[in-house]
Amino acid sequence: MAELTVERIRADVADLLGEDPADLPDDENLADYGLDSVRLMALRERWAREFGIEVSFADLAARPAIEVWAPLLGAVG
């Protein structure tokens, strides 16, 4: 199974929000960019399917920022 990277997290979030990945800072609250619970659930399900990630929706929703998610998701790089 492939490893999830910080770049992939950023790219997946940007794709879902219709943003350029370069426009999403690691430390910003992604809700400010339009991330809502439905989109967050879609991301979580995608990462679970593609990378075997088992982090809870609640853990991701508690602090929706790439820098917080990366260690929760076991992302490399």
N, CA and C atoms as an extended XYZ file, in Angstrom:
231
Properties=species:S:1:pos:R:3:atomname:S:1:resname:S:1:resid:I:1 pbc="F F F"
N         0.849       -1.189        0.000 N   MET     1
C         0.000        0.000        0.000 CA  MET     1
C         0.892        1.248        0.000 C   MET     1
N         0.523        2.230       -0.758 N   ALA     2
C         1.291        3.470       -0.864 CA  ALA     2
C         1.242        4.248        0.449 C   ALA     2
N         2.236        5.120        0.630 N   GLU     3
C         2.272        5.974        1.816 CA  GLU     3
C         1.656        7.331        1.506 C   GLU     3
N         0.893        7.819        2.440 N   LEU     4
C         0.312        9.151        2.323 CA  LEU     4
C         1.392       10.181        2.634 C   LEU     4
N         1.460       11.218        1.827 N   THR     5
C         2.435       12.290        2.039 CA  THR     5
C         1.713       13.596        2.358 C   THR     5
N         2.467       14.535        2.901 N   VAL     6
C         1.914       15.864        3.170 CA  VAL     6
C         1.469       16.504        1.856 C   VAL     6
N         2.245       16.308        0.803 N   GLU     7
C         1.896       16.867       -0.499 CA  GLU     7
C         0.582       16.292       -1.010 C   GLU     7
N         0.374       15.004       -0.775 N   ARG     8
C        -0.879       14.369       -1.215 CA  ARG     8
C        -2.055       14.880       -0.400 C   ARG     8
N        -1.874       15.073        0.901 N   ILE     9
C        -2.944       15.650        1.726 CA  ILE     9
C        -3.331       17.010        1.161 C   ILE     9
N        -2.335       17.852        0.937 N   ARG    10
C        -2.584       19.197        0.416 CA  ARG    10
C        -3.284       19.139       -0.941 C   ARG    10
N        -2.802       18.263       -1.819 N   ALA    11
C        -3.391       18.147       -3.160 CA  ALA    11
C        -4.842       17.660       -3.100 C   ALA    11
N        -5.111       16.679       -2.248 N   ASP    12
C        -6.477       16.161       -2.126 CA  ASP    12
C        -7.430       17.218       -1.581 C   ASP    12
N        -6.988       17.946       -0.565 N   VAL    13
C        -7.819       19.011        0.011 CA  VAL    13
C        -8.056       20.102       -1.032 C   VAL    13
N        -7.002       20.510       -1.711 N   ALA    14
C        -7.124       21.562       -2.724 CA  ALA    14
C        -8.074       21.147       -3.835 C   ALA    14
N        -7.960       19.907       -4.280 N   ASP    15
C        -8.837       19.402       -5.334 CA  ASP    15
C       -10.291       19.453       -4.902 C   ASP    15
N       -10.568       19.031       -3.691 N   LEU    16
C       -11.925       19.014       -3.174 CA  LEU    16
C       -12.501       20.424       -3.017 C   LEU    16
N       -11.635       21.383       -2.688 N   LEU    17
C       -12.082       22.759       -2.452 CA  LEU    17
C       -11.981       23.646       -3.690 C   LEU    17
N       -11.408       23.120       -4.775 N   GLY    18
C       -11.239       23.931       -5.975 CA  GLY    18
C       -10.180       25.007       -5.802 C   GLY    18
N        -9.168       24.709       -5.005 N   GLU    19
C        -8.082       25.650       -4.726 CA  GLU    19
C        -6.788       25.140       -5.353 C   GLU    19
N        -5.819       26.026       -5.496 N   ASP    20
C        -4.479       25.628       -5.890 CA  ASP    20
C        -3.775       25.111       -4.633 C   ASP    20
N        -3.117       23.956       -4.713 N   PRO    21
C        -2.431       23.439       -3.514 CA  PRO    21
C        -1.464       24.441       -2.886 C   PRO    21
N        -0.836       25.268       -3.693 N   ALA    22
C         0.117       26.255       -3.175 CA  ALA    22
C        -0.575       27.326       -2.330 C   ALA    22
N        -1.886       27.450       -2.464 N   ASP    23
C        -2.633       28.469       -1.721 CA  ASP    23
C        -3.121       27.981       -0.354 C   ASP    23
N        -2.818       26.730       -0.004 N   LEU    24
C        -3.259       26.180        1.278 CA  LEU    24
C        -2.081       26.049        2.239 C   LEU    24
N        -1.934       26.993        3.157 N   PRO    25
C        -0.849       26.904        4.140 CA  PRO    25
C        -1.072       25.733        5.098 C   PRO    25
N         0.019       25.177        5.578 N   ASP    26
C        -0.059       24.032        6.488 CA  ASP    26
C        -0.749       24.365        7.801 C   ASP    26
N        -0.626       25.610        8.259 N   ASP    27
C        -1.114       25.956        9.592 CA  ASP    27
C        -2.480       26.637        9.614 C   ASP    27
N        -3.114       26.778        8.463 N   GLU    28
C        -4.412       27.461        8.421 CA  GLU    28
C        -5.561       26.497        8.680 C   GLU    28
N        -6.617       27.014        9.295 N   ASN    29
C        -7.837       26.248        9.510 CA  ASN    29
C        -8.525       26.077        8.157 C   ASN    29
N        -8.650       24.840        7.717 N   LEU    30
C        -9.200       24.570        6.385 CA  LEU    30
C       -10.682       24.906        6.276 C   LEU    30
N       -11.369       25.061        7.389 N   ALA    31
C       -12.761       25.500        7.353 CA  ALA    31
C       -12.850       26.902        6.765 C   ALA    31
N       -11.809       27.700        6.967 N   ASP    32
C       -11.784       29.049        6.411 CA  ASP    32
C       -11.689       29.038        4.886 C   ASP    32
N       -11.316       27.896        4.319 N   TYR    33
C       -11.202       27.747        2.866 CA  TYR    33
C       -12.401       27.002        2.283 C   TYR    33
N       -13.371       26.678        3.137 N   GLY    34
C       -14.588       26.034        2.662 CA  GLY    34
C       -14.728       24.561        3.001 C   GLY    34
N       -13.804       24.013        3.793 N   LEU    35
C       -13.922       22.606        4.171 CA  LEU    35
C       -15.071       22.458        5.167 C   LEU    35
N       -16.039       21.638        4.808 N   ASP    36
C       -17.163       21.370        5.702 CA  ASP    36
C       -17.181       19.887        6.059 C   ASP    36
N       -18.137       19.482        6.861 N   SER    37
C       -18.162       18.107        7.361 CA  SER    37
C       -18.341       17.078        6.244 C   SER    37
N       -19.108       17.394        5.230 N   VAL    38
C       -19.323       16.455        4.122 CA  VAL    38
C       -18.022       16.246        3.350 C   VAL    38
N       -17.323       17.329        3.062 N   ARG    39
C       -16.051       17.223        2.356 CA  ARG    39
C       -15.001       16.506        3.212 C   ARG    39
N       -14.995       16.794        4.495 N   LEU    40
C       -14.049       16.130        5.392 CA  LEU    40
C       -14.302       14.627        5.432 C   LEU    40
N       -15.557       14.239        5.473 N   MET    41
C       -15.881       12.809        5.470 CA  MET    41
C       -15.418       12.164        4.164 C   MET    41
N       -15.572       12.854        3.052 N   ALA    42
C       -15.123       12.320        1.763 CA  ALA    42
C       -13.609       12.123        1.755 C   ALA    42
N       -12.878       13.080        2.301 N   LEU    43
C       -11.417       12.943        2.395 CA  LEU    43
C       -11.033       11.760        3.272 C   LEU    43
N       -11.651       11.661        4.426 N   ARG    44
C       -11.352       10.580        5.350 CA  ARG    44
C       -11.609        9.225        4.708 C   ARG    44
N       -12.717        9.104        4.012 N   GLU    45
C       -13.045        7.843        3.344 CA  GLU    45
C       -12.052        7.533        2.223 C   GLU    45
N       -11.657        8.543        1.468 N   ARG    46
C       -10.670        8.344        0.403 CA  ARG    46
C        -9.349        7.845        0.976 C   ARG    46
N        -8.871        8.494        2.040 N   TRP    47
C        -7.597        8.110        2.644 CA  TRP    47
C        -7.683        6.724        3.287 C   TRP    47
N        -8.827        6.387        3.849 N   ALA    48
C        -9.001        5.049        4.425 CA  ALA    48
C        -8.930        3.997        3.317 C   ALA    48
N        -9.579        4.266        2.208 N   ARG    49
C        -9.620        3.318        1.096 CA  ARG    49
C        -8.255        3.177        0.426 C   ARG    49
N        -7.599        4.305        0.158 N   GLU    50
C        -6.363        4.288       -0.612 CA  GLU    50
C        -5.112        4.005        0.218 C   GLU    50
N        -5.143        4.361        1.508 N   PHE    51
C        -3.931        4.257        2.325 CA  PHE    51
C        -4.122        3.451        3.608 C   PHE    51
N        -5.339        2.949        3.845 N   GLY    52
C        -5.590        2.173        5.053 CA  GLY    52
C        -5.589        3.005        6.321 C   GLY    52
N        -5.825        4.298        6.191 N   ILE    53
C        -5.834        5.213        7.339 CA  ILE    53
C        -7.081        4.958        8.184 C   ILE    53
N        -6.915        4.902        9.502 N   GLU    54
C        -8.043        4.635       10.383 CA  GLU    54
C        -8.293        5.752       11.396 C   GLU    54
N        -7.915        6.962       11.061 N   VAL    55
C        -8.152        8.089       11.967 CA  VAL    55
C        -9.649        8.429       11.951 C   VAL    55
N       -10.153        8.890       13.083 N   SER    56
C       -11.582        9.178       13.183 CA  SER    56
C       -11.921       10.543       12.581 C   SER    56
N       -13.166       10.654       12.176 N   PHE    57
C       -13.686       11.930       11.688 CA  PHE    57
C       -13.516       12.998       12.768 C   PHE    57
N       -13.826       12.645       14.012 N   ALA    58
C       -13.743       13.605       15.116 CA  ALA    58
C       -12.328       14.144       15.293 C   ALA    58
N       -11.324       13.270       15.155 N   ASP    59
C        -9.942       13.723       15.296 CA  ASP    59
C        -9.567       14.715       14.195 C   ASP    59
N       -10.015       14.446       12.977 N   LEU    60
C        -9.719       15.364       11.871 CA  LEU    60
C       -10.498       16.674       12.026 C   LEU    60
N       -11.736       16.579       12.447 N   ALA    61
C       -12.585       17.766       12.574 CA  ALA    61
C       -12.145       18.671       13.725 C   ALA    61
N       -11.506       18.103       14.746 N   ALA    62
C       -11.113       18.881       15.921 CA  ALA    62
C       -10.166       20.017       15.551 C   ALA    62
N        -9.229       19.764       14.652 N   ARG    63
C        -8.268       20.788       14.211 CA  ARG    63
C        -7.998       20.583       12.724 C   ARG    63
N        -8.813       21.179       11.873 N   PRO    64
C        -8.676       20.970       10.431 CA  PRO    64
C        -7.543       21.796        9.815 C   PRO    64
N        -6.324       21.330       10.025 N   ALA    65
C        -5.147       21.985        9.456 CA  ALA    65
C        -4.176       20.901        8.994 C   ALA    65
N        -3.521       21.124        7.884 N   ILE    66
C        -2.615       20.127        7.319 CA  ILE    66
C        -1.520       19.751        8.312 C   ILE    66
N        -0.954       20.735        9.023 N   GLU    67
C         0.133       20.443        9.962 CA  GLU    67
C        -0.333       19.571       11.130 C   GLU    67
N        -1.590       19.615       11.469 N   VAL    68
C        -2.147       18.781       12.533 CA  VAL    68
C        -2.493       17.402       11.977 C   VAL    68
N        -3.045       17.370       10.785 N   TRP    69
C        -3.458       16.107       10.187 CA  TRP    69
C        -2.283       15.214        9.824 C   TRP    69
N        -1.190       15.789        9.348 N   ALA    70
C        -0.068       14.980        8.848 CA  ALA    70
C         0.365       13.906        9.859 C   ALA    70
N         0.648       14.257       11.123 N   PRO    71
C         1.045       13.213       12.063 CA  PRO    71
C        -0.114       12.262       12.416 C   PRO    71
N        -1.336       12.769       12.475 N   LEU    72
C        -2.487       11.905       12.758 CA  LEU    72
C        -2.650       10.845       11.676 C   LEU    72
N        -2.379       11.245       10.442 N   LEU    73
C        -2.536       10.355        9.289 CA  LEU    73
C        -1.310        9.522        8.990 C   LEU    73
N        -0.227        9.776        9.738 N   GLY    74
C         1.005        9.042        9.504 CA  GLY    74
C         1.680        9.427        8.199 C   GLY    74
N         1.466       10.674        7.782 N   ALA    75
C         2.008       11.139        6.502 CA  ALA    75
C         3.533       11.282        6.565 C   ALA    75
N         4.159       11.003        5.462 N   VAL    76
C         5.617       11.171        5.341 CA  VAL    76
C         5.907       12.465        4.582 C   VAL    76
N         7.089       12.999        4.860 N   GLY    77
C         7.548       14.185        4.132 CA  GLY    77
C         6.847       15.403        4.573 C   GLY    77
